[in-house]
């Protein structure tokens, strides 16, 4: 039996009935009176100087209300990280990738807007373009951004301990390289927005975003409006996975067009634009050298990584840091050296996607650890357990594992998969493999340097008592955060979940950094819990005065007031309550306990509206070295997975047959949602491992910008996933909770790589593991 | 040139003028206000626009409104009855089969079509029936479990 009344259960999500019936409102389901439709003109070329832009014919087309370029938009630079603001709303000097933004129009309907785009004349002078890391870094290569020679957008050089000295003490040193492919997040709802600049000069943007707060700041900065005049509201969002975690071009363009026309403007991406502007997973080129002792003790890791970043920085600086820093754990690793380079190329920009920066690195290293285990004659699980950190350990790069159920996760999947009887014992063509991983529960620092709270919450009790209204600016994007916060509020306040109503995703409700880096459960959760506790205390304080009982001798549980000592005579309060509700049929009977509803009404009568606030920011985290902030977090979630698969020896086709997945989420607020994150992570990992690759032609155009040619897993591709929740009770989390949304993807790809080796005896160092790639590898080996 | 068509949607008949290039998805959403039908790709690849037309699931983004002339359409809004949510809707909500919910309308309609013609499908049949409906959030497991829970 759980010690909790609300959390740690399988409560039905508070939004699921609306979603099951089609009632839930997403951005394209919204319409406003007088609304215009906007469209953007994109570059057909990968790299070209803009000689002239002529919008005059477009402006004359009947129905067109505005056409804007950099002339109207101005040249204020923005981006994700203030250290690399390298974008403007529209290009002015040159275009840097196919799809780069040149102009936008607003018209009375979408057809007219599209027709207007075709009337805009742009003269270009085409320039040589670079598409690969090698091309971009070669001598004499064309430069995308003048300030960044050799097209190096960002570089990282870190060393913890002394890697070369440690290598001298090693019995085995192993070097491998690994490359993934650019992935697309392939959420099913394309981005969209409606901007409404009203007569009072307030700009409201409704948008399918993960981060209302950052979008609000970007709009204010670029459009030169006070933050208080910019409101960002998020309706239901059809998932984001990191890609909707920064302001995008249509958000900015729609706002500009609304300010120009004085009318609401709607803009949507189509599916091809999701590929062009969705800043998803980078391509990473990793080379890792790991040294170990004979007994398997990990001694040192030397790591070099190049990222093909595309034309702009987006999240890239954080990405290149994460690619290194997230190897600091979960194994004890005393010495680590990392050199990372993010390179500008004339492709659409890459950014952050589920498992930000760490997924390919984890795949490379966990495969290498298996190779090392084999050479040492150790079971790969034993090698991992031998080096595993425990709660309280700090990595060489100063990440503090305040809780770590990694060992429990490994044991759970070992048991759950019957590893002992399968590893090395399956017939040819069948394989089993495992891997581990971990991830932050929220970035330790905001994206812009600031002492801001990372989350605030307000809870107000309805004046009639009985219902708690929870307001946060956090972003429900499908992961279930609204339900988690309603549950946290109900638990902390001591009332049933049905007595909580919740609104979120609106910058008017406070500050919340939003849904990225798996932060909300821990950070927003803390703020909500604090607000609920404040409200509870206020109610109990009034009762304390009325009944002359110390606050600490009372509690609220399951919606009734608990008197820890003798039950007082509260009939006076009850009479007052009932007097105010003459004719009501649900008034309490004399023998009933004093209800929360009565108590909160009495509290209102004494004090006015009962409002509680909560806030959260992490303590100062991390070391003092350059980039020490990236990778810090108040807590780390972790997981282990075992995969069983078969490889068709004729065709090289891989079929995933079973996954056993254990994740330490600290404390599960909603068990069903935790499993949902685990299962969803596994499916995204399987997609990246087996099929997914955004492909370009030699002009830098995406050639598979649709969900037919860019294949993601269907129901037929997914195996049964055995999910095991491990609960380590994180000291820094609300009720002990920490992340699950991203750590759960970390082991999937390397577990598959290791299982493929178990099945066919081949190590493959490039994704995706298409049947062609596996077949070719088998063919080459057969030839010797 | 607009043309007048008549069709039945969720048991209610409509006469409506439509452009020759208007899709059924757009007609349902923007003319009839049935926004439960979603559009994830408008190319027939994702299944989020699935509706049931004369007893068969179709991607309504690939069907022209004209082609729906004299046909009967069921959308997600047509599944509820006076008794409340359809058992599939209830099961999806309770079993965690819905995360972002953008795929859910199409997914539920594909599942309903399956159960209408095969009340006791096995897991493979369930997976096959929803294989044209992409979901990026759930990994499909809880969706499959929800359908299993409703089958006869
Ligand atoms: S919107 Fe019709 S199949 Fe995707
Ligand atoms: S629940 Fe998000 S796409 Fe299925």
mmCIF file with all atom_site columns, N, CA, C and O in Angstrom, chain A residues 12-47:
data_model
loop_
_atom_site.group_PDB
_atom_site.id
_atom_site.type_symbol
_atom_site.label_atom_id
_atom_site.label_alt_id
_atom_site.label_comp_id
_atom_site.label_asym_id
_atom_site.label_entity_id
_atom_site.label_seq_id
_atom_site.pdbx_PDB_ins_code
_atom_site.Cartn_x
_atom_site.Cartn_y
_atom_site.Cartn_z
_atom_site.occupancy
_atom_site.B_iso_or_equiv
_atom_site.pdbx_formal_charge
_atom_site.auth_seq_id
_atom_site.auth_comp_id
_atom_site.auth_asym_id
_atom_site.auth_atom_id
_atom_site.pdbx_PDB_model_num
ATOM 1   N N  . UNK A 1 12 ? -6.360  8.531  -13.701 1.00 0.00 ? 12 UNK A N  1
ATOM 2   C CA . UNK A 1 12 ? -6.636  8.880  -15.097 1.00 0.00 ? 12 UNK A CA 1
ATOM 3   C C  . UNK A 1 12 ? -6.215  10.320 -15.343 1.00 0.00 ? 12 UNK A C  1
ATOM 4   O O  . UNK A 1 12 ? -6.496  11.203 -14.535 1.00 0.00 ? 12 UNK A O  1
ATOM 5   N N  . UNK A 1 13 ? -5.534  10.537 -16.463 1.00 0.00 ? 13 UNK A N  1
ATOM 6   C CA . UNK A 1 13 ? -5.073  11.890 -16.777 1.00 0.00 ? 13 UNK A CA 1
ATOM 7   C C  . UNK A 1 13 ? -6.241  12.864 -16.855 1.00 0.00 ? 13 UNK A C  1
ATOM 8   O O  . UNK A 1 13 ? -7.287  12.535 -17.395 1.00 0.00 ? 13 UNK A O  1
ATOM 9   N N  . UNK A 1 14 ? -6.013  14.085 -16.376 1.00 0.00 ? 14 UNK A N  1
ATOM 10  C CA . UNK A 1 14 ? -7.116  15.047 -16.325 1.00 0.00 ? 14 UNK A CA 1
ATOM 11  C C  . UNK A 1 14 ? -7.493  15.550 -17.720 1.00 0.00 ? 14 UNK A C  1
ATOM 12  O O  . UNK A 1 14 ? -8.554  16.124 -17.897 1.00 0.00 ? 14 UNK A O  1
ATOM 13  N N  . UNK A 1 15 ? -6.638  15.325 -18.704 1.00 0.00 ? 15 UNK A N  1
ATOM 14  C CA . UNK A 1 15 ? -6.957  15.821 -20.049 1.00 0.00 ? 15 UNK A CA 1
ATOM 15  C C  . UNK A 1 15 ? -7.387  14.704 -21.006 1.00 0.00 ? 15 UNK A C  1
ATOM 16  O O  . UNK A 1 15 ? -7.692  14.956 -22.163 1.00 0.00 ? 15 UNK A O  1
ATOM 17  N N  . UNK A 1 16 ? -7.413  13.470 -20.536 1.00 0.00 ? 16 UNK A N  1
ATOM 18  C CA . UNK A 1 16 ? -7.537  12.379 -21.506 1.00 0.00 ? 16 UNK A CA 1
ATOM 19  C C  . UNK A 1 16 ? -8.952  12.235 -22.063 1.00 0.00 ? 16 UNK A C  1
ATOM 20  O O  . UNK A 1 16 ? -9.120  11.817 -23.196 1.00 0.00 ? 16 UNK A O  1
ATOM 21  N N  . UNK A 1 17 ? -9.960  12.603 -21.293 1.00 0.00 ? 17 UNK A N  1
ATOM 22  C CA . UNK A 1 17 ? -11.314 12.500 -21.850 1.00 0.00 ? 17 UNK A CA 1
ATOM 23  C C  . UNK A 1 17 ? -11.538 13.541 -22.941 1.00 0.00 ? 17 UNK A C  1
ATOM 24  O O  . UNK A 1 17 ? -12.133 13.240 -23.977 1.00 0.00 ? 17 UNK A O  1
ATOM 25  N N  . UNK A 1 18 ? -11.031 14.738 -22.717 1.00 0.00 ? 18 UNK A N  1
ATOM 26  C CA . UNK A 1 18 ? -11.134 15.754 -23.773 1.00 0.00 ? 18 UNK A CA 1
ATOM 27  C C  . UNK A 1 18 ? -10.412 15.298 -25.032 1.00 0.00 ? 18 UNK A C  1
ATOM 28  O O  . UNK A 1 18 ? -10.854 15.544 -26.149 1.00 0.00 ? 18 UNK A O  1
ATOM 29  N N  . UNK A 1 19 ? -9.278  14.645 -24.844 1.00 0.00 ? 19 UNK A N  1
ATOM 30  C CA . UNK A 1 19 ? -8.518  14.211 -26.010 1.00 0.00 ? 19 UNK A CA 1
ATOM 31  C C  . UNK A 1 19 ? -9.167  13.000 -26.680 1.00 0.00 ? 19 UNK A C  1
ATOM 32  O O  . UNK A 1 19 ? -9.087  12.840 -27.895 1.00 0.00 ? 19 UNK A O  1
ATOM 33  N N  . UNK A 1 20 ? -9.796  12.152 -25.900 1.00 0.00 ? 20 UNK A N  1
ATOM 34  C CA . UNK A 1 20 ? -10.428 10.956 -26.464 1.00 0.00 ? 20 UNK A CA 1
ATOM 35  C C  . UNK A 1 20 ? -11.682 11.299 -27.253 1.00 0.00 ? 20 UNK A C  1
ATOM 36  O O  . UNK A 1 20 ? -12.126 10.512 -28.085 1.00 0.00 ? 20 UNK A O  1
ATOM 37  N N  . UNK A 1 21 ? -12.259 12.454 -26.988 1.00 0.00 ? 21 UNK A N  1
ATOM 38  C CA . UNK A 1 21 ? -13.518 12.806 -27.641 1.00 0.00 ? 21 UNK A CA 1
ATOM 39  C C  . UNK A 1 21 ? -13.337 13.860 -28.726 1.00 0.00 ? 21 UNK A C  1
ATOM 40  O O  . UNK A 1 21 ? -14.314 14.270 -29.351 1.00 0.00 ? 21 UNK A O  1
ATOM 41  N N  . UNK A 1 22 ? -12.113 14.309 -28.920 1.00 0.00 ? 22 UNK A N  1
ATOM 42  C CA . UNK A 1 22 ? -11.886 15.347 -29.925 1.00 0.00 ? 22 UNK A CA 1
ATOM 43  C C  . UNK A 1 22 ? -12.190 16.748 -29.433 1.00 0.00 ? 22 UNK A C  1
ATOM 44  O O  . UNK A 1 22 ? -12.180 17.698 -30.196 1.00 0.00 ? 22 UNK A O  1
ATOM 45  N N  . UNK A 1 23 ? -12.476 16.882 -28.126 1.00 0.00 ? 23 UNK A N  1
ATOM 46  C CA . UNK A 1 23 ? -12.792 18.222 -27.603 1.00 0.00 ? 23 UNK A CA 1
ATOM 47  C C  . UNK A 1 23 ? -11.547 19.069 -27.360 1.00 0.00 ? 23 UNK A C  1
ATOM 48  O O  . UNK A 1 23 ? -11.626 20.294 -27.367 1.00 0.00 ? 23 UNK A O  1
ATOM 49  N N  . UNK A 1 24 ? -10.431 18.443 -27.078 1.00 0.00 ? 24 UNK A N  1
ATOM 50  C CA . UNK A 1 24 ? -9.217  19.194 -26.725 1.00 0.00 ? 24 UNK A CA 1
ATOM 51  C C  . UNK A 1 24 ? -8.844  20.132 -27.868 1.00 0.00 ? 24 UNK A C  1
ATOM 52  O O  . UNK A 1 24 ? -8.813  19.720 -29.026 1.00 0.00 ? 24 UNK A O  1
ATOM 53  N N  . UNK A 1 25 ? -8.558  21.363 -27.551 1.00 0.00 ? 25 UNK A N  1
ATOM 54  C CA . UNK A 1 25 ? -8.289  22.362 -28.583 1.00 0.00 ? 25 UNK A CA 1
ATOM 55  C C  . UNK A 1 25 ? -6.781  22.498 -28.823 1.00 0.00 ? 25 UNK A C  1
ATOM 56  O O  . UNK A 1 25 ? -6.025  22.834 -27.907 1.00 0.00 ? 25 UNK A O  1
ATOM 57  N N  . UNK A 1 26 ? -6.369  22.207 -30.040 1.00 0.00 ? 26 UNK A N  1
ATOM 58  C CA . UNK A 1 26 ? -4.986  22.413 -30.475 1.00 0.00 ? 26 UNK A CA 1
ATOM 59  C C  . UNK A 1 26 ? -4.960  23.695 -31.320 1.00 0.00 ? 26 UNK A C  1
ATOM 60  O O  . UNK A 1 26 ? -6.009  24.232 -31.668 1.00 0.00 ? 26 UNK A O  1
ATOM 61  N N  . UNK A 1 27 ? -3.763  24.138 -31.654 1.00 0.00 ? 27 UNK A N  1
ATOM 62  C CA . UNK A 1 27 ? -3.665  25.471 -32.250 1.00 0.00 ? 27 UNK A CA 1
ATOM 63  C C  . UNK A 1 27 ? -4.454  25.603 -33.548 1.00 0.00 ? 27 UNK A C  1
ATOM 64  O O  . UNK A 1 27 ? -5.136  26.600 -33.764 1.00 0.00 ? 27 UNK A O  1
ATOM 65  N N  . UNK A 1 28 ? -4.422  24.593 -34.403 1.00 0.00 ? 28 UNK A N  1
ATOM 66  C CA . UNK A 1 28 ? -5.132  24.765 -35.678 1.00 0.00 ? 28 UNK A CA 1
ATOM 67  C C  . UNK A 1 28 ? -6.644  24.636 -35.517 1.00 0.00 ? 28 UNK A C  1
ATOM 68  O O  . UNK A 1 28 ? -7.395  24.820 -36.469 1.00 0.00 ? 28 UNK A O  1
ATOM 69  N N  . UNK A 1 29 ? -7.094  24.317 -34.325 1.00 0.00 ? 29 UNK A N  1
ATOM 70  C CA . UNK A 1 29 ? -8.536  24.265 -34.079 1.00 0.00 ? 29 UNK A CA 1
ATOM 71  C C  . UNK A 1 29 ? -9.071  25.632 -33.652 1.00 0.00 ? 29 UNK A C  1
ATOM 72  O O  . UNK A 1 29 ? -10.260 25.786 -33.402 1.00 0.00 ? 29 UNK A O  1
ATOM 73  N N  . UNK A 1 30 ? -8.184  26.613 -33.553 1.00 0.00 ? 30 UNK A N  1
ATOM 74  C CA . UNK A 1 30 ? -8.591  27.939 -33.074 1.00 0.00 ? 30 UNK A CA 1
ATOM 75  C C  . UNK A 1 30 ? -8.794  28.899 -34.236 1.00 0.00 ? 30 UNK A C  1
ATOM 76  O O  . UNK A 1 30 ? -8.128  28.812 -35.261 1.00 0.00 ? 30 UNK A O  1
ATOM 77  N N  . UNK A 1 31 ? -9.712  29.812 -34.028 1.00 0.00 ? 31 UNK A N  1
ATOM 78  C CA . UNK A 1 31 ? -10.022 30.794 -35.050 1.00 0.00 ? 31 UNK A CA 1
ATOM 79  C C  . UNK A 1 31 ? -10.418 32.079 -34.340 1.00 0.00 ? 31 UNK A C  1
ATOM 80  O O  . UNK A 1 31 ? -11.019 32.030 -33.270 1.00 0.00 ? 31 UNK A O  1
ATOM 81  N N  . UNK A 1 32 ? -10.065 33.227 -34.911 1.00 0.00 ? 32 UNK A N  1
ATOM 82  C CA . UNK A 1 32 ? -10.463 34.488 -34.280 1.00 0.00 ? 32 UNK A CA 1
ATOM 83  C C  . UNK A 1 32 ? -11.141 35.373 -35.313 1.00 0.00 ? 32 UNK A C  1
ATOM 84  O O  . UNK A 1 32 ? -10.853 35.258 -36.510 1.00 0.00 ? 32 UNK A O  1
ATOM 85  N N  . UNK A 1 33 ? -12.010 36.254 -34.866 1.00 0.00 ? 33 UNK A N  1
ATOM 86  C CA . UNK A 1 33 ? -12.690 37.130 -35.830 1.00 0.00 ? 33 UNK A CA 1
ATOM 87  C C  . UNK A 1 33 ? -11.685 37.982 -36.605 1.00 0.00 ? 33 UNK A C  1
ATOM 88  O O  . UNK A 1 33 ? -10.729 38.496 -36.014 1.00 0.00 ? 33 UNK A O  1
ATOM 89  N N  . UNK A 1 34 ? -11.880 38.085 -37.913 1.00 0.00 ? 34 UNK A N  1
ATOM 90  C CA . UNK A 1 34 ? -11.004 38.928 -38.728 1.00 0.00 ? 34 UNK A CA 1
ATOM 91  C C  . UNK A 1 34 ? -9.622  38.347 -38.950 1.00 0.00 ? 34 UNK A C  1
ATOM 92  O O  . UNK A 1 34 ? -8.701  39.042 -39.393 1.00 0.00 ? 34 UNK A O  1
ATOM 93  N N  . UNK A 1 35 ? -9.478  37.075 -38.633 1.00 0.00 ? 35 UNK A N  1
ATOM 94  C CA . UNK A 1 35 ? -8.142  36.460 -38.677 1.00 0.00 ? 35 UNK A CA 1
ATOM 95  C C  . UNK A 1 35 ? -7.594  36.385 -40.100 1.00 0.00 ? 35 UNK A C  1
ATOM 96  O O  . UNK A 1 35 ? -8.289  35.990 -41.024 1.00 0.00 ? 35 UNK A O  1
ATOM 97  N N  . UNK A 1 36 ? -6.321  36.751 -40.237 1.00 0.00 ? 36 UNK A N  1
ATOM 98  C CA . UNK A 1 36 ? -5.621  36.618 -41.525 1.00 0.00 ? 36 UNK A CA 1
ATOM 99  C C  . UNK A 1 36 ? -4.769  35.356 -41.499 1.00 0.00 ? 36 UNK A C  1
ATOM 100 O O  . UNK A 1 36 ? -4.496  34.798 -40.433 1.00 0.00 ? 36 UNK A O  1
ATOM 101 N N  . UNK A 1 37 ? -4.343  34.946 -42.677 1.00 0.00 ? 37 UNK A N  1
ATOM 102 C CA . UNK A 1 37 ? -3.496  33.756 -42.800 1.00 0.00 ? 37 UNK A CA 1
ATOM 103 C C  . UNK A 1 37 ? -2.132  34.178 -43.332 1.00 0.00 ? 37 UNK A C  1
ATOM 104 O O  . UNK A 1 37 ? -2.057  34.911 -44.318 1.00 0.00 ? 37 UNK A O  1
ATOM 105 N N  . UNK A 1 38 ? -1.101  33.734 -42.679 1.00 0.00 ? 38 UNK A N  1
ATOM 106 C CA . UNK A 1 38 ? 0.238   34.117 -43.085 1.00 0.00 ? 38 UNK A CA 1
ATOM 107 C C  . UNK A 1 38 ? 0.981   32.969 -43.739 1.00 0.00 ? 38 UNK A C  1
ATOM 108 O O  . UNK A 1 38 ? 0.643   31.797 -43.554 1.00 0.00 ? 38 UNK A O  1
ATOM 109 N N  . UNK A 1 39 ? 1.999   33.327 -44.533 1.00 0.00 ? 39 UNK A N  1
ATOM 110 C CA . UNK A 1 39 ? 2.865   32.309 -45.150 1.00 0.00 ? 39 UNK A CA 1
ATOM 111 C C  . UNK A 1 39 ? 4.255   32.902 -45.292 1.00 0.00 ? 39 UNK A C  1
ATOM 112 O O  . UNK A 1 39 ? 4.409   34.124 -45.419 1.00 0.00 ? 39 UNK A O  1
ATOM 113 N N  . UNK A 1 40 ? 5.276   32.040 -45.259 1.00 0.00 ? 40 UNK A N  1
ATOM 114 C CA . UNK A 1 40 ? 6.645   32.558 -45.388 1.00 0.00 ? 40 UNK A CA 1
ATOM 115 C C  . UNK A 1 40 ? 7.280   32.145 -46.708 1.00 0.00 ? 40 UNK A C  1
ATOM 116 O O  . UNK A 1 40 ? 7.054   31.048 -47.207 1.00 0.00 ? 40 UNK A O  1
ATOM 117 N N  . UNK A 1 41 ? 8.077   33.068 -47.237 1.00 0.00 ? 41 UNK A N  1
ATOM 118 C CA . UNK A 1 41 ? 8.856   32.781 -48.445 1.00 0.00 ? 41 UNK A CA 1
ATOM 119 C C  . UNK A 1 41 ? 10.207  32.243 -48.001 1.00 0.00 ? 41 UNK A C  1
ATOM 120 O O  . UNK A 1 41 ? 10.903  32.864 -47.201 1.00 0.00 ? 41 UNK A O  1
ATOM 121 N N  . UNK A 1 42 ? 10.569  31.089 -48.532 1.00 0.00 ? 42 UNK A N  1
ATOM 122 C CA . UNK A 1 42 ? 11.797  30.421 -48.098 1.00 0.00 ? 42 UNK A CA 1
ATOM 123 C C  . UNK A 1 42 ? 12.790  30.343 -49.246 1.00 0.00 ? 42 UNK A C  1
ATOM 124 O O  . UNK A 1 42 ? 12.405  30.278 -50.418 1.00 0.00 ? 42 UNK A O  1
ATOM 125 N N  . UNK A 1 43 ? 14.041  30.285 -48.885 1.00 0.00 ? 43 UNK A N  1
ATOM 126 C CA . UNK A 1 43 ? 15.082  30.219 -49.908 1.00 0.00 ? 43 UNK A CA 1
ATOM 127 C C  . UNK A 1 43 ? 15.086  28.871 -50.622 1.00 0.00 ? 43 UNK A C  1
ATOM 128 O O  . UNK A 1 43 ? 15.040  27.834 -49.974 1.00 0.00 ? 43 UNK A O  1
ATOM 129 N N  . UNK A 1 44 ? 15.183  28.891 -51.950 1.00 0.00 ? 44 UNK A N  1
ATOM 130 C CA . UNK A 1 44 ? 15.348  27.627 -52.678 1.00 0.00 ? 44 UNK A CA 1
ATOM 131 C C  . UNK A 1 44 ? 16.819  27.201 -52.731 1.00 0.00 ? 44 UNK A C  1
ATOM 132 O O  . UNK A 1 44 ? 17.126  26.097 -53.172 1.00 0.00 ? 44 UNK A O  1
ATOM 133 N N  . UNK A 1 45 ? 17.721  28.087 -52.296 1.00 0.00 ? 45 UNK A N  1
ATOM 134 C CA . UNK A 1 45 ? 19.161  27.833 -52.425 1.00 0.00 ? 45 UNK A CA 1
ATOM 135 C C  . UNK A 1 45 ? 19.790  27.637 -51.044 1.00 0.00 ? 45 UNK A C  1
ATOM 136 O O  . UNK A 1 45 ? 19.318  28.181 -50.056 1.00 0.00 ? 45 UNK A O  1
ATOM 137 N N  . UNK A 1 46 ? 20.888  26.895 -51.022 1.00 0.00 ? 46 UNK A N  1
ATOM 138 C CA . UNK A 1 46 ? 21.537  26.594 -49.748 1.00 0.00 ? 46 UNK A CA 1
ATOM 139 C C  . UNK A 1 46 ? 22.440  27.723 -49.269 1.00 0.00 ? 46 UNK A C  1
ATOM 140 O O  . UNK A 1 46 ? 22.633  27.902 -48.065 1.00 0.00 ? 46 UNK A O  1
ATOM 141 N N  . UNK A 1 47 ? 23.019  28.459 -50.201 1.00 0.00 ? 47 UNK A N  1
ATOM 142 C CA . UNK A 1 47 ? 23.938  29.528 -49.802 1.00 0.00 ? 47 UNK A CA 1
ATOM 143 C C  . UNK A 1 47 ? 23.942  30.557 -50.922 1.00 0.00 ? 47 UNK A C  1
ATOM 144 O O  . UNK A 1 47 ? 24.339  30.235 -52.051 1.00 0.00 ? 47 UNK A O  1
#
